[in-house]
Short mmCIF file of C-alpha atoms and ligand atoms in Angstrom, two decimals:
data_model
loop_
_atom_site.label_atom_id
_atom_site.label_comp_id
_atom_site.label_asym_id
_atom_site.label_seq_id
_atom_site.Cartn_x
_atom_site.Cartn_y
_atom_site.Cartn_z
CA MET O 104 0.00 0.00 0.00
CA THR O 105 1.24 3.50 -0.82
CA THR O 106 -0.20 6.63 0.74
CA SER O 107 -0.21 9.87 -1.23
CA SER O 108 -2.22 13.08 -1.20
CA SER O 109 -4.90 11.32 -3.27
CA GLY O 110 -5.27 8.51 -0.67
CA GLU O 111 -4.06 4.92 -0.35
CA THR O 112 -3.06 3.04 -3.49
CA TYR O 113 -2.34 -0.64 -4.05
CA ASP O 114 -0.24 -2.85 -6.29
CA PHE O 115 -2.83 -5.57 -6.74
CA VAL O 116 -6.54 -4.79 -6.97
CA VAL O 117 -9.40 -7.28 -7.39
CA VAL O 118 -12.68 -5.93 -8.73
CA ALA O 119 -15.76 -8.12 -8.35
CA ASN O 120 -19.49 -7.47 -8.01
CA ARG O 121 -19.46 -8.60 -4.37
CA LEU O 122 -16.97 -7.95 -1.62
CA PRO O 123 -15.77 -11.28 -0.19
CA VAL O 124 -17.50 -10.59 3.14
CA ASP O 125 -21.01 -10.92 4.53
CA SER O 126 -22.44 -8.68 7.18
CA VAL O 127 -23.21 -10.55 10.42
CA SER O 128 -24.91 -9.48 13.65
CA GLN O 129 -22.80 -9.98 16.75
CA PRO O 130 -24.29 -11.32 19.99
CA ASP O 131 -24.05 -7.79 21.50
CA GLY O 132 -26.32 -6.44 18.76
CA SER O 133 -23.58 -4.69 16.78
CA SER O 134 -22.79 -5.80 13.25
CA GLY O 135 -19.49 -7.09 11.88
CA TRP O 136 -18.09 -8.90 8.86
CA ARG O 137 -17.42 -12.54 8.12
CA MET O 138 -15.36 -13.79 5.16
CA SER O 139 -17.85 -15.34 2.73
CA PRO O 140 -16.97 -18.91 1.88
CA GLY O 141 -16.06 -19.50 -1.75
CA GLY O 142 -13.32 -20.63 -4.05
CA LEU O 143 -12.38 -17.18 -5.31
CA VAL O 144 -11.76 -15.91 -1.79
CA ALA O 145 -9.79 -19.03 -0.92
CA ALA O 146 -7.63 -18.60 -4.03
CA LEU O 147 -6.98 -14.92 -3.64
CA GLU O 148 -6.79 -14.53 0.13
CA PRO O 149 -3.13 -15.60 0.53
CA LEU O 150 -2.18 -13.54 -2.48
CA MET O 151 -4.04 -10.45 -1.30
CA LYS O 152 -2.37 -10.67 2.08
CA ALA O 153 1.10 -11.24 0.66
CA SER O 154 0.85 -8.47 -1.90
CA ASP O 155 -1.01 -5.99 0.25
CA GLY O 156 -3.90 -5.95 -2.16
CA ALA O 157 -7.33 -4.35 -2.13
CA TRP O 158 -10.74 -5.71 -3.15
CA VAL O 159 -13.37 -3.45 -4.74
CA GLY O 160 -16.97 -4.68 -4.50
CA TRP O 161 -20.55 -4.17 -3.39
CA PRO O 162 -21.25 -5.06 0.28
CA GLY O 163 -24.49 -6.86 -0.71
CA ALA O 164 -27.20 -4.58 0.75
CA PRO O 165 -28.82 -1.41 -0.65
CA ASP O 166 -27.63 2.08 0.27
CA VAL O 167 -24.69 0.97 2.38
CA GLU O 168 -22.19 3.83 2.21
CA LEU O 169 -18.99 2.67 3.87
CA ASP O 170 -15.43 3.88 4.04
CA PRO O 171 -12.76 1.38 3.04
CA PHE O 172 -12.00 -1.05 5.88
CA GLU O 173 -9.67 -3.90 6.69
CA HIS O 174 -10.91 -7.46 7.28
CA GLU O 175 -8.58 -10.40 7.94
CA GLY O 176 -5.67 -8.59 6.33
CA ILE O 177 -7.55 -7.58 3.16
CA ARG O 178 -8.41 -3.99 2.35
CA MET O 179 -12.09 -3.78 1.38
CA VAL O 180 -13.22 -0.90 -0.83
CA PRO O 181 -17.04 -0.87 -0.76
CA ILE O 182 -19.11 0.40 -3.70
CA ALA O 183 -22.56 1.62 -2.68
CA LEU O 184 -25.58 0.69 -4.80
CA ASN O 185 -29.04 2.13 -4.25
CA GLY O 186 -32.26 0.15 -4.59
CA GLU O 187 -32.88 1.26 -8.15
CA GLU O 188 -29.36 0.34 -9.22
CA ILE O 189 -29.72 -3.09 -7.66
CA GLU O 190 -32.95 -3.55 -9.61
CA ASN O 191 -31.59 -2.33 -12.94
CA TYR O 192 -27.87 -3.16 -12.95
CA TYR O 193 -27.87 -6.35 -10.84
CA GLU O 194 -31.28 -8.05 -10.96
CA GLY O 195 -32.04 -6.57 -14.38
CA PHE O 196 -29.12 -6.36 -16.79
CA SER O 197 -26.80 -8.81 -15.01
CA ASN O 198 -29.26 -11.49 -13.95
CA ASP O 199 -32.12 -11.08 -16.41
CA THR O 200 -30.27 -10.04 -19.59
CA LEU O 201 -26.69 -11.32 -19.55
CA TRP O 202 -27.24 -14.46 -17.43
CA PRO O 203 -29.91 -16.04 -19.69
CA LEU O 204 -28.20 -14.77 -22.88
CA TYR O 205 -24.82 -16.21 -21.92
CA HIS O 206 -26.46 -19.51 -20.92
CA ASP O 207 -27.77 -20.04 -24.46
CA VAL O 208 -31.13 -18.30 -23.88
CA ILE O 209 -32.48 -21.16 -21.73
CA ALA O 210 -34.74 -18.38 -20.43
CA GLN O 211 -35.76 -15.34 -22.47
CA PRO O 212 -33.41 -12.39 -21.80
CA GLY O 213 -35.00 -8.99 -21.18
CA TYR O 214 -33.54 -6.12 -23.19
CA HIS O 215 -34.32 -2.81 -21.51
CA ARG O 216 -32.49 0.41 -22.16
CA GLU O 217 -32.80 1.62 -18.56
CA TRP O 218 -31.14 -1.60 -17.37
CA TRP O 219 -28.29 -1.03 -19.80
CA GLU O 220 -27.87 2.59 -18.67
CA ALA O 221 -27.64 1.47 -15.04
CA TYR O 222 -25.09 -1.20 -16.06
CA VAL O 223 -22.90 1.45 -17.71
CA ALA O 224 -23.20 3.82 -14.74
CA VAL O 225 -22.41 1.15 -12.14
CA ASN O 226 -19.50 -0.24 -14.19
CA ARG O 227 -18.15 3.31 -14.33
CA ARG O 228 -18.36 3.63 -10.55
CA PHE O 229 -16.41 0.39 -10.10
CA ALA O 230 -13.83 1.48 -12.70
CA GLU O 231 -13.38 4.87 -11.06
CA ALA O 232 -12.86 3.31 -7.65
CA ALA O 233 -10.31 0.84 -9.07
CA ALA O 234 -8.48 3.65 -10.90
CA ARG O 235 -8.39 5.76 -7.74
CA ILE O 236 -6.79 3.10 -5.57
CA SER O 237 -4.36 1.54 -8.08
CA ASP O 238 -0.65 2.33 -7.85
CA THR O 239 1.20 3.32 -11.02
CA GLY O 240 1.68 0.12 -13.03
CA ALA O 241 -0.54 -1.93 -10.67
CA THR O 242 -2.26 -5.18 -11.63
CA VAL O 243 -6.06 -5.10 -11.63
CA TRP O 244 -8.07 -8.33 -11.92
CA VAL O 245 -11.74 -7.79 -12.84
CA HIS O 246 -14.26 -10.62 -12.38
CA ASP O 247 -17.35 -11.72 -14.18
CA TYR O 248 -20.22 -10.72 -16.40
CA GLN O 249 -21.50 -7.94 -14.13
CA LEU O 250 -18.39 -5.85 -14.86
CA GLN O 251 -17.51 -6.37 -18.52
CA LEU O 252 -17.16 -2.65 -19.25
CA VAL O 253 -14.65 -2.06 -16.46
CA PRO O 254 -11.50 -3.16 -18.38
CA GLY O 255 -12.22 -0.70 -21.23
CA MET O 256 -13.07 2.14 -18.85
CA LEU O 257 -9.89 1.51 -16.86
CA ARG O 258 -7.72 1.28 -19.98
CA GLU O 259 -8.99 4.70 -21.07
CA THR O 260 -8.12 6.49 -17.84
CA ARG O 261 -5.18 4.35 -16.65
CA PRO O 262 -3.19 2.96 -19.60
CA ASP O 263 -0.34 2.22 -17.17
CA LEU O 264 -2.27 -0.62 -15.51
CA THR O 265 -2.03 -4.32 -16.29
CA ILE O 266 -5.63 -5.50 -16.54
CA GLY O 267 -6.96 -9.05 -16.34
CA PHE O 268 -10.57 -10.17 -16.72
CA PHE O 269 -12.10 -13.54 -15.90
CA ASN O 270 -15.56 -14.60 -17.05
CA HIS O 271 -17.03 -17.19 -14.65
CA ILE O 272 -19.98 -18.07 -16.88
CA PRO O 273 -20.04 -19.32 -20.49
CA PHE O 274 -19.53 -16.99 -23.43
CA PRO O 275 -22.16 -17.82 -26.06
CA ALA O 276 -21.83 -18.50 -29.78
CA TYR O 277 -22.06 -15.40 -31.97
CA GLY O 278 -25.53 -16.31 -33.27
CA ILE O 279 -26.80 -15.90 -29.71
CA PHE O 280 -24.50 -13.13 -28.49
CA SER O 281 -25.45 -10.99 -31.48
CA GLN O 282 -28.99 -10.59 -30.07
CA LEU O 283 -27.59 -8.14 -27.54
CA PRO O 284 -28.34 -4.57 -28.61
CA TRP O 285 -25.13 -3.45 -26.85
CA ARG O 286 -22.90 -6.22 -28.22
CA ARG O 287 -20.21 -3.86 -29.56
CA GLN O 288 -19.90 -2.01 -26.28
CA ILE O 289 -19.47 -5.26 -24.36
CA ILE O 290 -16.72 -6.53 -26.67
CA SER O 291 -14.98 -3.12 -26.54
CA GLY O 292 -15.16 -3.16 -22.77
CA LEU O 293 -13.60 -6.62 -22.52
CA LEU O 294 -10.86 -5.75 -25.00
CA GLY O 295 -9.57 -3.18 -22.54
CA ALA O 296 -7.97 -6.11 -20.67
CA ASP O 297 -4.54 -7.60 -21.44
CA ILE O 298 -5.83 -11.09 -20.70
CA ILE O 299 -9.44 -12.23 -20.96
CA GLY O 300 -9.94 -15.57 -19.25
CA PHE O 301 -12.77 -18.02 -19.92
CA GLN O 302 -13.76 -21.37 -18.42
CA ARG O 303 -13.59 -23.39 -21.66
CA VAL O 304 -11.66 -23.31 -24.91
CA ALA O 305 -15.03 -23.07 -26.68
CA ASP O 306 -15.94 -19.90 -24.74
CA ALA O 307 -12.68 -18.22 -25.76
CA GLY O 308 -13.34 -19.26 -29.37
CA ASN O 309 -16.85 -17.77 -29.24
CA PHE O 310 -15.38 -14.50 -27.94
CA SER O 311 -12.72 -14.30 -30.67
CA ARG O 312 -15.37 -14.93 -33.31
CA ALA O 313 -17.48 -12.10 -31.91
CA VAL O 314 -14.42 -9.81 -32.09
CA ARG O 315 -13.87 -10.71 -35.75
CA ARG O 316 -17.52 -10.39 -36.70
CA LEU O 317 -18.12 -7.09 -34.93
CA PHE O 318 -14.80 -5.31 -35.34
CA GLY O 319 -12.85 -7.21 -37.97
CA TYR O 320 -9.74 -7.26 -35.78
CA GLU O 321 -7.09 -9.86 -36.50
CA THR O 322 -7.13 -12.90 -34.24
CA LYS O 323 -4.81 -15.87 -34.27
CA GLY O 324 -5.16 -18.72 -31.77
CA THR O 325 -5.55 -17.06 -28.40
CA ARG O 326 -4.28 -13.67 -29.60
CA VAL O 327 -6.27 -10.62 -30.67
CA TRP O 328 -4.67 -7.46 -32.06
CA VAL O 329 -6.58 -4.35 -31.05
CA PRO O 330 -5.85 -1.04 -32.74
CA VAL O 331 -4.69 1.38 -30.07
CA GLY O 332 -7.20 4.04 -29.22
CA ASP O 333 -10.00 1.77 -30.41
CA SER O 334 -10.32 -0.49 -27.40
CA SER O 335 -13.16 1.42 -25.80
CA ASP O 336 -14.51 3.30 -28.81
CA GLU O 337 -18.18 2.43 -28.70
CA THR O 338 -19.24 4.31 -31.77
CA THR O 339 -16.84 3.54 -34.59
CA GLY O 340 -18.22 1.47 -37.39
CA ASP O 341 -14.76 0.74 -38.79
CA ARG O 342 -14.54 -3.04 -39.21
CA SER O 343 -10.91 -3.37 -40.20
CA SER O 344 -7.63 -2.71 -38.47
CA VAL O 345 -5.36 -0.52 -40.49
CA ARG O 346 -1.99 -1.91 -41.59
CA GLY O 347 0.80 -0.05 -39.84
CA ALA O 348 -1.45 1.45 -37.14
CA PRO O 349 -0.33 0.76 -33.56
CA VAL O 350 -1.88 -2.34 -32.05
CA ARG O 351 -2.17 -3.86 -28.57
CA ARG O 352 -2.05 -7.59 -28.15
CA VAL O 353 -4.82 -9.10 -26.05
CA ILE O 354 -4.92 -12.76 -25.04
CA ALA O 355 -8.30 -14.53 -24.88
CA ARG O 356 -8.00 -18.08 -23.61
CA ALA O 357 -9.32 -20.74 -21.25
CA PHE O 358 -8.28 -20.88 -17.60
CA PRO O 359 -10.63 -23.52 -16.12
CA ILE O 360 -11.37 -22.58 -12.52
CA SER O 361 -11.24 -25.09 -9.70
CA ILE O 362 -11.82 -25.44 -5.95
CA ASP O 363 -9.79 -25.13 -2.80
CA ALA O 364 -9.32 -28.92 -2.93
CA THR O 365 -7.22 -29.29 0.22
CA SER O 366 -9.87 -27.74 2.43
CA TYR O 367 -12.48 -30.21 1.09
CA VAL O 368 -10.15 -33.16 1.64
CA GLU O 369 -9.50 -31.96 5.19
CA LEU O 370 -13.17 -31.45 5.99
CA ALA O 371 -14.03 -34.87 4.58
CA GLY O 372 -11.38 -36.40 6.82
CA GLN O 373 -12.84 -34.97 10.04
CA PRO O 374 -14.43 -37.66 12.26
CA GLU O 375 -17.43 -35.39 13.06
CA VAL O 376 -18.16 -34.85 9.38
CA GLN O 377 -17.90 -38.58 8.69
CA ALA O 378 -20.18 -39.31 11.64
CA ARG O 379 -22.68 -36.79 10.28
CA ALA O 380 -22.56 -38.54 6.88
CA ARG O 381 -23.46 -41.86 8.56
CA GLN O 382 -26.22 -40.13 10.48
CA ILE O 383 -27.65 -38.67 7.25
CA ARG O 384 -27.79 -42.17 5.76
CA GLU O 385 -29.55 -43.48 8.85
CA GLU O 386 -32.02 -40.61 8.92
CA LEU O 387 -32.87 -41.39 5.31
CA GLY O 388 -33.65 -44.97 6.34
CA ASN O 389 -30.37 -46.52 5.11
CA PRO O 390 -31.49 -46.85 1.48
CA LYS O 391 -29.28 -48.86 -0.89
CA THR O 392 -28.62 -45.78 -3.00
CA ILE O 393 -28.63 -42.11 -2.09
CA MET O 394 -28.52 -39.70 -5.01
CA LEU O 395 -27.65 -36.06 -4.42
CA GLY O 396 -28.12 -32.78 -6.25
CA VAL O 397 -26.66 -29.50 -4.91
CA ASP O 398 -27.39 -26.34 -6.83
CA ARG O 399 -28.42 -22.77 -6.47
CA LEU O 400 -32.08 -22.84 -7.50
CA ASP O 401 -31.32 -21.71 -11.05
CA TYR O 402 -32.84 -22.67 -14.41
CA THR O 403 -29.38 -23.35 -15.84
CA LYS O 404 -28.82 -26.27 -13.45
CA GLY O 405 -31.30 -28.68 -15.07
CA ILE O 406 -32.99 -29.60 -11.79
CA GLY O 407 -36.30 -30.24 -13.58
CA HIS O 408 -34.60 -32.61 -16.05
CA ARG O 409 -33.13 -34.74 -13.27
CA LEU O 410 -36.47 -34.86 -11.44
CA LYS O 411 -38.16 -35.97 -14.64
CA ALA O 412 -35.62 -38.74 -15.18
CA PHE O 413 -35.97 -39.98 -11.60
CA GLY O 414 -39.77 -39.75 -11.72
CA GLU O 415 -39.87 -41.86 -14.89
CA LEU O 416 -37.54 -44.48 -13.39
CA LEU O 417 -39.92 -44.78 -10.43
CA ALA O 418 -42.98 -44.90 -12.69
CA GLU O 419 -41.43 -47.67 -14.79
CA HIS O 420 -40.38 -49.63 -11.66
CA ARG O 421 -36.77 -49.55 -12.78
CA VAL O 422 -36.00 -48.20 -9.31
CA ASP O 423 -37.93 -48.60 -6.09
CA VAL O 424 -38.54 -45.81 -3.58
CA GLU O 425 -37.46 -48.17 -0.79
CA ASP O 426 -34.03 -48.59 -2.37
CA VAL O 427 -33.26 -45.25 -3.96
CA THR O 428 -33.78 -41.74 -2.67
CA LEU O 429 -32.80 -38.34 -4.05
CA VAL O 430 -31.66 -35.50 -1.80
CA GLN O 431 -31.95 -32.20 -3.64
CA VAL O 432 -30.43 -29.12 -2.01
CA ALA O 433 -31.70 -26.11 -3.96
CA SER O 434 -30.20 -23.10 -2.23
CA PRO O 435 -32.29 -19.93 -2.52
CA SER O 436 -31.08 -17.62 -5.29
CA ARG O 437 -32.17 -14.37 -6.99
CA GLU O 438 -35.55 -14.57 -5.37
CA ARG O 439 -36.70 -11.19 -6.65
CA VAL O 440 -36.21 -12.09 -10.34
CA ALA O 441 -39.51 -13.26 -11.89
CA SER O 442 -38.05 -16.21 -13.84
CA TYR O 443 -36.57 -17.59 -10.59
CA MET O 444 -39.92 -17.32 -8.79
CA GLN O 445 -41.54 -19.24 -11.62
CA LEU O 446 -38.80 -21.88 -11.59
CA ARG O 447 -39.27 -22.41 -7.86
CA ASP O 448 -42.99 -22.98 -8.36
CA GLU O 449 -42.34 -25.48 -11.17
CA ILE O 450 -39.72 -27.45 -9.26
CA GLU O 451 -41.77 -27.58 -6.08
CA LEU O 452 -44.85 -28.71 -7.99
CA THR O 453 -42.84 -31.50 -9.62
CA VAL O 454 -41.28 -32.60 -6.31
CA GLY O 455 -44.71 -32.68 -4.69
CA ARG O 456 -46.17 -34.75 -7.53
CA ILE O 457 -43.35 -37.29 -7.57
CA ASN O 458 -43.44 -37.65 -3.78
CA GLY O 459 -47.22 -37.96 -3.83
CA ASP O 460 -47.25 -40.52 -6.64
CA TYR O 461 -44.35 -42.75 -5.60
CA GLY O 462 -43.55 -42.15 -1.92
CA SER O 463 -44.64 -44.49 0.83
CA ILE O 464 -44.94 -43.99 4.57
CA GLY O 465 -41.36 -43.95 5.75
CA HIS O 466 -39.88 -43.61 2.23
CA THR O 467 -39.81 -40.25 0.48
CA ALA O 468 -38.66 -40.25 -3.14
CA ILE O 469 -37.18 -36.75 -3.04
CA ASN O 470 -35.87 -34.93 0.02
CA TYR O 471 -36.12 -31.38 -1.22
CA LEU O 472 -34.30 -28.71 0.79
CA HIS O 473 -34.74 -25.08 -0.21
CA GLN O 474 -32.10 -23.92 2.24
CA GLY O 475 -28.44 -23.00 2.46
CA TYR O 476 -26.16 -25.13 4.65
CA PRO O 477 -22.76 -24.73 6.29
CA ARG O 478 -19.86 -26.22 4.39
CA GLU O 479 -19.46 -29.08 6.90
CA GLU O 480 -23.01 -30.21 6.19
CA MET O 481 -22.41 -30.01 2.42
CA VAL O 482 -19.34 -32.20 2.76
CA ALA O 483 -21.25 -34.68 4.94
CA LEU O 484 -23.91 -34.85 2.21
CA TYR O 485 -21.22 -35.46 -0.44
CA LEU O 486 -19.85 -38.30 1.70
CA ALA O 487 -23.28 -39.79 2.23
CA ALA O 488 -24.17 -39.77 -1.49
CA ASP O 489 -23.59 -42.80 -3.70
CA ILE O 490 -24.41 -40.84 -6.82
CA MET O 491 -23.90 -37.13 -7.47
CA LEU O 492 -26.17 -35.70 -10.15
CA VAL O 493 -24.92 -32.66 -12.06
CA THR O 494 -27.34 -32.15 -14.95
CA ALA O 495 -26.71 -28.49 -15.86
CA LEU O 496 -28.13 -27.36 -19.19
CA ARG O 497 -25.29 -24.86 -19.39
CA ASP O 498 -22.72 -24.06 -16.69
CA GLY O 499 -19.44 -22.15 -16.81
CA MET O 500 -17.63 -24.80 -14.76
CA ASN O 501 -19.73 -26.30 -11.91
CA LEU O 502 -17.72 -26.43 -8.74
CA VAL O 503 -20.10 -28.86 -7.04
CA ALA O 504 -18.83 -31.65 -9.32
CA LYS O 505 -15.25 -30.92 -8.28
CA GLU O 506 -16.16 -30.64 -4.59
CA TYR O 507 -17.84 -34.06 -4.65
CA VAL O 508 -14.78 -35.62 -6.24
CA ALA O 509 -12.36 -33.94 -3.81
CA THR O 510 -14.24 -35.25 -0.77
CA ARG O 511 -14.31 -38.88 -1.93
CA ALA O 512 -10.94 -40.01 -0.65
CA ASP O 513 -12.68 -43.37 -0.03
CA LEU O 514 -12.96 -43.66 -3.84
CA GLY O 515 -16.67 -44.38 -3.40
CA GLY O 516 -19.43 -42.60 -5.27
CA VAL O 517 -20.26 -42.05 -8.91
CA LEU O 518 -20.41 -38.64 -10.59
CA ILE O 519 -23.01 -38.16 -13.31
CA LEU O 520 -21.99 -35.01 -15.14
CA SER O 521 -23.55 -32.94 -17.89
CA GLU O 522 -21.39 -32.40 -20.95
CA PHE O 523 -22.73 -28.81 -20.93
CA ALA O 524 -20.86 -28.00 -17.71
CA GLY O 525 -17.31 -26.73 -18.15
CA ALA O 526 -16.17 -29.37 -15.63
CA SER O 527 -16.82 -32.08 -18.22
CA ASP O 528 -13.78 -30.95 -20.25
CA ASP O 529 -11.59 -32.13 -17.42
CA LEU O 530 -13.63 -34.79 -15.61
CA ARG O 531 -13.82 -37.32 -18.44
CA GLN O 532 -14.09 -40.31 -16.09
CA ALA O 533 -17.51 -39.20 -14.88
CA LEU O 534 -20.62 -40.69 -16.49
CA LEU O 535 -21.12 -37.92 -19.03
CA ILE O 536 -24.69 -37.17 -20.05
CA ASN O 537 -26.75 -34.89 -22.24
CA PRO O 538 -29.41 -33.65 -19.79
CA HIS O 539 -31.91 -33.05 -22.60
CA ASP O 540 -31.80 -36.77 -23.39
CA ILE O 541 -33.99 -37.99 -20.53
CA ASP O 542 -33.59 -41.65 -21.55
CA GLY O 543 -29.83 -41.17 -21.51
CA VAL O 544 -29.98 -39.65 -18.01
CA LYS O 545 -32.14 -42.58 -16.82
CA ASP O 546 -29.69 -45.11 -18.27
CA ALA O 547 -26.77 -43.30 -16.61
CA ILE O 548 -28.55 -43.44 -13.23
CA ILE O 549 -29.12 -47.18 -13.63
CA ALA O 550 -25.50 -47.67 -14.76
CA ALA O 551 -24.32 -45.73 -11.69
CA ILE O 552 -26.53 -47.79 -9.34
CA ASP O 553 -25.23 -51.04 -10.85
CA MET O 554 -21.62 -49.96 -11.31
CA PRO O 555 -19.18 -52.57 -9.99
CA HIS O 556 -17.10 -51.52 -7.02
CA ALA O 557 -13.81 -51.77 -8.92
CA GLU O 558 -15.04 -49.50 -11.71
CA ARG O 559 -16.27 -46.90 -9.22
CA ARG O 560 -12.86 -46.84 -7.61
CA ARG O 561 -11.01 -46.67 -10.91
CA ARG O 562 -13.11 -43.75 -12.15
CA MET O 563 -13.01 -41.85 -8.86
CA ARG O 564 -9.24 -42.27 -8.57
CA ALA O 565 -8.75 -40.71 -12.02
CA LEU O 566 -11.21 -37.89 -11.27
CA ARG O 567 -9.53 -37.07 -7.97
CA LYS O 568 -6.13 -36.88 -9.59
CA ARG O 569 -7.44 -34.19 -11.95
CA VAL O 570 -9.07 -32.11 -9.21
CA LEU O 571 -6.27 -32.38 -6.67
CA GLU O 572 -3.60 -31.51 -9.23
CA ASN O 573 -5.52 -28.53 -10.58
CA ASP O 574 -6.84 -26.60 -7.62
CA VAL O 575 -7.92 -22.98 -7.41
CA VAL O 576 -4.56 -21.78 -6.10
CA LYS O 577 -2.92 -23.14 -9.25
CA TRP O 578 -5.67 -21.53 -11.34
CA SER O 579 -5.01 -18.06 -9.93
CA ARG O 580 -1.25 -18.53 -10.19
CA VAL O 581 -1.44 -19.54 -13.84
CA PHE O 582 -3.72 -16.59 -14.64
CA LEU O 583 -1.59 -14.03 -12.81
CA ASP O 584 1.69 -15.41 -14.23
CA GLU O 585 0.29 -15.08 -17.72
CA LEU O 586 -0.91 -11.58 -16.89
CA ALA O 587 2.53 -10.55 -15.61
CA HIS O 588 4.07 -11.97 -18.75
CA ALA O 589 1.56 -10.18 -20.99
CA SER O 590 2.33 -6.82 -19.46
CA THR O 591 6.10 -7.12 -20.00
CA SER O 592 6.11 -8.87 -23.36
CA HIS O 593 3.87 -6.77 -25.53
CA PRO O 594 4.47 -3.06 -25.64
CA VAL O 595 2.28 -1.31 -28.17
CA SER O 596 3.59 -2.18 -31.61
CA HIS O 597 3.27 -0.79 -35.11
CA GLU O 598 3.68 -4.23 -36.62
CA HIS O 599 0.71 -5.76 -38.33
CA PRO O 600 -0.09 -9.21 -36.97
CA GLU O 601 0.59 -10.83 -40.33
CA GLU O 602 4.15 -9.53 -40.14
CA ARG O 603 4.70 -11.15 -36.75
CA LYS O 604 6.17 -14.58 -36.67
C1 GDG E 230 -20.64 -19.57 -11.07
C2 GDG E 230 -20.82 -20.26 -12.42
C3 GDG E 230 -18.73 -21.53 -11.99
C4 GDG E 230 -24.37 -24.15 -3.04
N1 GDG E 230 -25.33 -24.31 -2.10
C5 GDG E 230 -24.70 -24.20 -0.91
C6 GDG E 230 -23.34 -23.98 -1.13
N2 GDG E 230 -23.17 -23.95 -2.45
C7 GDG E 230 -21.85 -23.73 -3.09
C8 GDG E 230 -21.32 -24.96 -3.76
C9 GDG E 230 -20.35 -24.35 -4.75
C10 GDG E 230 -21.00 -23.02 -5.10
O1 GDG E 230 -21.95 -22.75 -4.08
C11 GDG E 230 -21.73 -23.10 -6.41
O2 GDG E 230 -20.77 -23.09 -7.43
P1 GDG E 230 -21.12 -23.62 -8.90
O3 GDG E 230 -19.87 -23.63 -9.68
O4 GDG E 230 -21.76 -24.96 -8.78
O5 GDG E 230 -22.20 -22.64 -9.50
P2 GDG E 230 -22.53 -21.02 -9.54
O6 GDG E 230 -22.97 -20.53 -8.22
O7 GDG E 230 -23.53 -20.88 -10.61
O8 GDG E 230 -21.13 -20.30 -9.94
C12 GDG E 230 -20.22 -21.65 -12.37
C13 GDG E 230 -18.55 -20.70 -10.75
O9 GDG E 230 -19.19 -19.43 -10.87
C14 GDG E 230 -17.06 -20.44 -10.46
O10 GDG E 230 -16.41 -19.84 -11.53
O11 GDG E 230 -18.25 -22.85 -11.75
O12 GDG E 230 -20.34 -22.29 -13.63
O13 GDG E 230 -22.21 -20.35 -12.76
O14 GDG E 230 -19.12 -24.09 -4.15
O15 GDG E 230 -20.74 -25.83 -2.82
N3 GDG E 230 -22.41 -23.84 -0.16
C15 GDG E 230 -22.85 -23.91 1.11
N4 GDG E 230 -24.18 -24.10 1.41
C16 GDG E 230 -25.12 -24.26 0.44
O16 GDG E 230 -26.29 -24.46 0.74
N5 GDG E 230 -21.97 -23.78 2.10
#
């Protein structure tokens, strides 16, 4: 940290929609902060402490105007949002325009100009805060779809900065992305970064195609050459880069995110957590097979598809409610967005029907839990589950799949994994499914129930190797190393990409 007349500045600044802390009430009635659990915090915490970094983000409640503060060695720089901004920037443009659009329009995106205007204004507030607190030549790492304009805005005011961006959700094919009325502004905003990270190779490819189609810039492999001075020009219609004009090189490539694997292994090894897992099995009546789903209640997660598959298996007597039970944790999410309210009604209707049609006294087909749980309880559930069902229709990565694998040091359990989740690129030893193919999902469930012990162990051993070798600490190190390299290896050049070897 450096202190000057303009205030404190930092060498390493993370910018994300949310600060990594939740407000908690203390027993004495006062309020304090608690680090929010999550992979990103786990990955960046040691780094933030070591490099004396700052984190810019929204504290999570409306109209909270706070001065920067320190929590567990991390400098927090809060950005205030009022109720209208939360409605338009966060619930509107972020969660009801970009989220469905980027997840292949599973739900219809809303396109509203006032949402877009709020998105621009709030992105500007984040960018200004980041610019204000960044040292000369600092590294700024911007996260996720809520803040795609920040790299461009920062580049304009602070060309000295090294800027990274990571997109946690998919980036759609151009045919879908091109629906967005503000598609050029979004691409311009992202191109302000030196490195743009995606979950999958396919996402990075979709982005590069959008750059070519909308701006005509040269791209080759993971590299994009952006004419200097054009990176945040939202109005130009020029579709070609001019030979001999100065260019900046931007890298757009996949950096698949992972989990804090060690902490899951440790939790799963605790005797109390293992005892709780046994207790869960007993409380469920010691069925032969426990299946588990853990998701935010979100339409991208394919919860309805997995319920349908299980319901049909029960109806066809391919499984019996006395032998097989499904525990579905659906943690509350975005409860003020209309499409999420509707989804909740649909899921709960389906659960009620299946339980009513196939349950018996003492045996419930689906244990549906619309609640959030502490991490210990989640790990106990992972340990208790014979089959983990991840049936996402589209998912950037899906950390739940990796968490399940990390906890299963006993090499028990079978992972059924959607090929539409980024995790499937890496976790090839899972039973991979297309969630739209209900018969295929049903067959995978039966194959998992019947899978011989030796095959379970063989698959789980291979899956664990992948997750333990590629944890979230490695992910952030690889990203930041590449970012450091990008900032030293590509000064603005007058060479045309075709002349580069
Ligand atoms: C986005 C992308 C990408 C869930 N319920 C509880 C709980 N969780 C935890 C899980 C997991 C996390 O929340 C969910 O992560 P996912 O990756 O599954 O999904 P998104 O929330 O949609 O995350 C996704 C991710 O960003 C990272 O880049 O993988 O594709 O959509 O860690 O365990 N945790 C606790 N109680 C709950 O009730 N403690």
